[in-house]
Coordinates of C-alpha atoms (C1' of nucleotides) in Angstrom, one line a residue:
Chain A
M1 CA 0.1 0.1 -0.2
A2 CA 2.8 2.4 0.9
E3 CA 4.0 2.1 -2.7
L4 CA 0.9 3.0 -4.2
K5 CA 0.8 6.2 -2.4
S6 CA 3.9 7.2 -4.1
L7 CA 2.2 7.4 -7.5
G8 CA 1.5 10.7 -8.6
G9 CA -0.6 9.9 -11.8
E10 CA -4.3 10.2 -10.9
S11 CA -5.3 7.9 -13.7
Y12 CA -2.6 5.3 -12.5
L13 CA -4.0 5.4 -9.0
A14 CA -7.4 4.8 -10.2
L15 CA -6.1 1.8 -12.0
A16 CA -3.8 0.6 -9.3
Q17 CA -6.5 0.8 -6.5
S18 CA -8.4 -1.9 -8.0
Y19 CA -5.4 -3.6 -8.8
N20 CA -4.0 -3.7 -5.6
Q21 CA -7.2 -5.5 -4.4
T22 CA -6.7 -8.1 -6.9
A23 CA -2.9 -8.3 -6.2
F24 CA -3.8 -9.0 -2.6
A25 CA -6.5 -11.4 -3.4
Y26 CA -4.0 -13.6 -5.6
G27 CA -1.0 -13.1 -2.9
A28 CA 0.9 -11.2 -5.4
V29 CA 1.6 -8.3 -3.1
R30 CA 4.0 -9.8 -0.3
G31 CA 5.8 -7.3 1.5
G32 CA 7.0 -4.3 -0.5
E33 CA 8.2 -6.5 -3.3
A34 CA 5.5 -6.9 -5.7
M35 CA 4.5 -3.3 -6.0
R36 CA 8.0 -2.4 -6.5
G37 CA 9.1 -0.1 -9.3
Y38 CA 5.9 1.8 -9.4
P39 CA 6.6 5.4 -10.3
G40 CA 6.4 8.5 -8.3
G41 CA 4.9 11.1 -10.4
A42 CA 3.6 8.8 -13.5
G43 CA 2.6 10.5 -16.3
G44 CA -1.0 9.3 -16.5
L45 CA -2.1 7.6 -19.7
D46 CA 0.8 7.4 -22.0
F47 CA -0.9 4.7 -23.8
H48 CA 0.8 3.7 -27.1
A49 CA -0.5 0.5 -28.7
A50 CA 2.0 0.6 -31.7
Q51 CA 4.3 -2.0 -30.1
L52 CA 1.5 -4.8 -30.1
G53 CA 2.2 -7.8 -31.9
K54 CA 6.0 -8.2 -31.2
S55 CA 5.8 -11.6 -29.7
A56 CA 4.1 -13.0 -32.8
E57 CA 7.2 -12.3 -34.7
S58 CA 9.7 -13.6 -32.3
S59 CA 8.9 -17.1 -32.5
G60 CA 11.6 -18.0 -35.1
E61 CA 14.5 -17.0 -32.9
Q62 CA 17.2 -19.5 -31.7
S63 CA 18.5 -18.0 -28.6
C64 CA 20.6 -20.4 -26.6
D65 CA 23.4 -22.9 -27.3
E66 CA 21.7 -26.1 -26.9
E67 CA 24.9 -27.7 -25.7
D68 CA 25.4 -25.3 -22.8
A69 CA 21.7 -25.6 -22.2
F70 CA 21.9 -29.4 -21.5
D71 CA 25.4 -29.0 -19.4
G72 CA 23.4 -26.6 -17.3
A73 CA 20.9 -29.2 -16.1
K74 CA 20.5 -28.5 -12.5
E75 CA 21.7 -31.3 -10.1
G76 CA 18.7 -32.1 -7.9
S77 CA 16.4 -31.3 -10.6
P78 CA 13.8 -33.9 -11.4
A79 CA 16.0 -35.1 -14.2
F80 CA 18.6 -36.3 -11.8
E81 CA 18.5 -39.0 -9.5
R82 CA 20.0 -38.9 -6.1
D83 CA 23.4 -40.0 -7.4
G84 CA 23.5 -37.1 -10.0
K85 CA 23.0 -39.5 -13.0
L86 CA 20.3 -38.9 -15.5
K87 CA 17.1 -40.8 -14.9
A88 CA 16.2 -44.1 -16.8
P89 CA 15.6 -44.0 -20.4
G90 CA 11.8 -44.7 -19.9
A91 CA 11.1 -41.1 -19.3
L92 CA 12.8 -40.0 -22.3
G93 CA 12.4 -41.7 -25.6
G94 CA 12.0 -45.2 -24.3
T95 CA 14.3 -47.6 -26.1
K96 CA 16.3 -44.7 -27.9
K97 CA 20.0 -44.8 -27.5
P98 CA 21.7 -42.4 -25.0
K99 CA 23.0 -40.2 -27.8
E100 CA 19.3 -40.0 -29.4
Q101 CA 17.8 -39.2 -25.8
R102 CA 20.3 -36.5 -25.3
S103 CA 19.6 -35.0 -28.6
L104 CA 15.9 -35.3 -28.0
R105 CA 16.3 -33.7 -24.8
L106 CA 18.3 -30.7 -26.2
S107 CA 15.7 -30.2 -28.7
I108 CA 13.1 -30.2 -26.2
N109 CA 14.8 -27.9 -23.9
A110 CA 15.4 -25.6 -26.5
R111 CA 11.8 -25.5 -27.8
E112 CA 10.6 -24.8 -24.2
R113 CA 13.2 -22.1 -23.9
R114 CA 11.9 -20.3 -27.2
R115 CA 8.4 -20.6 -25.8
M116 CA 9.3 -19.2 -22.6
H117 CA 11.1 -16.3 -24.6
D118 CA 8.0 -15.7 -26.8
L119 CA 5.9 -15.6 -23.5
N120 CA 8.4 -13.0 -21.9
D121 CA 8.3 -11.1 -25.3
A122 CA 4.4 -10.9 -25.2
L123 CA 4.7 -9.8 -21.6
D124 CA 7.1 -7.1 -22.6
G125 CA 4.7 -5.8 -25.3
L126 CA 2.1 -5.9 -22.6
R127 CA 4.1 -3.6 -20.2
S128 CA 4.8 -1.4 -22.9
V129 CA 1.0 -0.5 -23.2
I130 CA 0.2 -0.4 -19.7
P131 CA 0.1 3.3 -18.3
Y132 CA 3.0 3.1 -16.0
A133 CA 6.4 5.1 -16.0
H134 CA 8.6 3.7 -18.5
S135 CA 11.6 5.6 -17.5
P136 CA 14.9 3.7 -17.1
S137 CA 14.9 4.3 -13.4
V138 CA 11.6 2.4 -12.7
R139 CA 12.1 -1.1 -12.3
K140 CA 10.0 -3.2 -14.8
L141 CA 6.8 -4.8 -13.7
S142 CA 6.9 -8.3 -12.4
K143 CA 4.9 -10.9 -14.6
I144 CA 1.9 -11.2 -12.1
A145 CA 1.8 -7.3 -11.7
T146 CA 1.9 -6.8 -15.5
L147 CA -1.1 -9.3 -15.8
L148 CA -3.2 -8.0 -12.8
L149 CA -2.5 -4.3 -14.0
A150 CA -3.4 -5.1 -17.5
K151 CA -6.7 -6.9 -16.5
N152 CA -7.6 -3.7 -14.3
Y153 CA -6.7 -1.3 -17.0
I154 CA -8.9 -3.3 -19.4
L155 CA -11.7 -2.9 -17.1
M156 CA -11.1 0.7 -16.6
Q157 CA -11.3 1.5 -20.3
A158 CA -14.5 -0.5 -20.7
Q159 CA -15.9 1.6 -17.8
A160 CA -14.5 4.8 -19.6
L161 CA -16.2 3.8 -22.9
E162 CA -19.4 2.9 -21.1
E163 CA -19.5 6.3 -19.5
M164 CA -18.8 8.0 -22.8
R165 CA -21.6 6.2 -24.3
R166 CA -23.9 7.3 -21.7
L167 CA -22.8 10.8 -21.8
V168 CA -23.3 10.8 -25.6
A169 CA -26.7 9.5 -25.0
Y170 CA -27.4 12.1 -22.5
L171 CA -26.4 15.0 -24.3
N172 CA -28.4 13.9 -27.5
Q173 CA -31.5 14.2 -25.3
G174 CA -31.0 17.9 -25.5
Q175 CA -30.5 18.6 -21.7
T176 CA -28.6 21.5 -20.6
L177 CA -25.1 21.2 -19.1
S178 CA -26.0 23.6 -16.3
T179 CA -27.9 20.8 -14.6
P180 CA -26.0 18.5 -12.3
I181 CA -24.9 15.1 -14.0
P182 CA -27.3 12.4 -12.9
A183 CA -25.9 9.7 -10.8
A184 CA -26.6 7.2 -13.2
L185 CA -24.1 9.1 -15.9
A186 CA -21.4 9.2 -13.1
P187 CA -21.0 5.8 -11.7
F188 CA -17.5 5.8 -11.1
G189 CA -16.6 7.8 -8.0
Q190 CA -13.0 8.4 -8.7
S191 CA -13.5 8.9 -12.4
A192 CA -13.4 12.7 -12.7
A193 CA -9.6 12.8 -12.8
V194 CA -9.5 10.2 -15.4
Y195 CA -12.4 11.0 -17.7
P196 CA -12.6 14.6 -18.1
F197 CA -16.1 14.5 -19.1
T198 CA -17.9 14.0 -15.9
G199 CA -18.3 16.0 -12.7
A200 CA -16.6 19.1 -12.2
A201 CA -14.7 19.0 -15.3
L202 CA -17.7 18.7 -17.3
A203 CA -19.5 21.6 -15.5
S204 CA -16.7 24.1 -16.3
C205 CA -16.5 22.9 -19.9
P206 CA -15.5 26.2 -21.6
E207 CA -12.0 25.9 -19.9
K208 CA -11.7 22.1 -20.0
C209 CA -12.5 21.8 -23.5
T210 CA -9.4 23.4 -24.5
A211 CA -7.6 20.9 -22.3
F212 CA -9.2 18.0 -24.1
P213 CA -9.2 19.3 -27.8
G214 CA -10.3 16.0 -29.2
A215 CA -13.5 16.2 -27.5
T216 CA -14.7 19.8 -28.1
S217 CA -16.9 19.5 -31.0
G218 CA -18.4 16.3 -31.0
L219 CA -19.0 15.5 -27.4
C220 CA -19.5 18.9 -25.8
K221 CA -23.0 20.5 -26.0
H222 CA -21.6 23.9 -24.9
C223 CA -19.0 24.2 -27.6
N224 CA -21.5 23.1 -30.2
E225 CA -23.5 26.0 -29.2
K226 CA -20.9 28.5 -29.9
P227 CA -21.3 30.6 -32.9
Chain B
dT1 C1' 20.4 -12.7 5.2
dA2 C1' 15.7 -13.6 3.8
dG3 C1' 12.4 -13.0 0.4
dG4 C1' 10.7 -12.2 -4.2
dC5 C1' 11.3 -12.8 -9.0
dC6 C1' 13.3 -15.0 -12.8
dA7 C1' 15.3 -18.4 -16.2
dT8 C1' 15.9 -23.1 -17.1
dC9 C1' 15.7 -28.0 -17.0
dT10 C1' 12.4 -31.7 -16.7
dG11 C1' 8.6 -35.1 -17.0
dG12 C1' 3.7 -35.5 -17.6
dT13 C1' -0.3 -34.8 -20.3
dC14 C1' -3.0 -33.6 -24.4
dC15 C1' -3.4 -32.8 -29.1
dT16 C1' -2.5 -33.1 -34.2
Chain C
dA1 C1' 5.7 -39.6 -33.0
dG2 C1' 6.4 -34.8 -32.2
dG3 C1' 4.9 -30.7 -30.5
dA4 C1' 2.6 -27.3 -27.2
dC5 C1' 1.4 -26.6 -22.9
dC6 C1' 2.0 -27.1 -18.0
dA7 C1' 3.7 -27.5 -13.3
dG8 C1' 7.4 -28.8 -10.1
dA9 C1' 12.3 -28.0 -8.8
dT10 C1' 16.5 -25.7 -8.6
dG11 C1' 19.9 -22.1 -8.4
dG12 C1' 21.1 -17.2 -9.4
dC13 C1' 20.4 -12.4 -9.0
dC14 C1' 18.6 -8.3 -6.5
dT15 C1' 16.8 -5.7 -2.8
dA16 C1' 15.0 -4.4 1.7

DNA sequence: TAGGCCATCTGGTCCT
DNA sequence: AGGACCAGATGGCCTA
């Protein structure tokens, strides 16, 4: 929790609050470790989706030397008996010669390594589109944090979209902006800082519209009424 | 130094 | 049979 308080970005706070609940529910936040690297003064929603799809291109790489990989097999791992020798052939290739078993094992190891690298590439791609500070001084999100944060970011975006739709429907009914926004249109208590078209931000439209230029003409009834 | 996170190896299971 | 996926085990690195 203390780590979350260090966040400066309001949008990220909204995201991280729900994330934190989920993280605790899954046991991801243990001590101060799971939330490490979360930025102080995160710059809000620096969403950039251009990097999606990286993982799909990475599956062809051959990253590690297979010989080294096999030599790196860890003593005590399930592949070893207590005396340090490889387990009986039955577990690997049945009646194949030891050389063939070794070759097969190398192939399987390399394939698994490649698969995990692809998975990590996909996670990197996910991290790159999650709104948290990407500066070099910020340690990268852990895997579990990335997944949980992404989940809640998706939920938050879905809520924002739904709220936008409700607002458009509301404005299309021709009601004036001077009246308070009905509760049904502002169901998300912390959303004012994240979504500029609710609450106080909407009520002071003439100033706020300039801060959100992409929304002035189409969504703001006040702006549309200007000559 | 303990704990968290990660990469890697490995055997098992399921699918094609 | 071979590949993909999964989970367990292990050791290394890093941080509080």
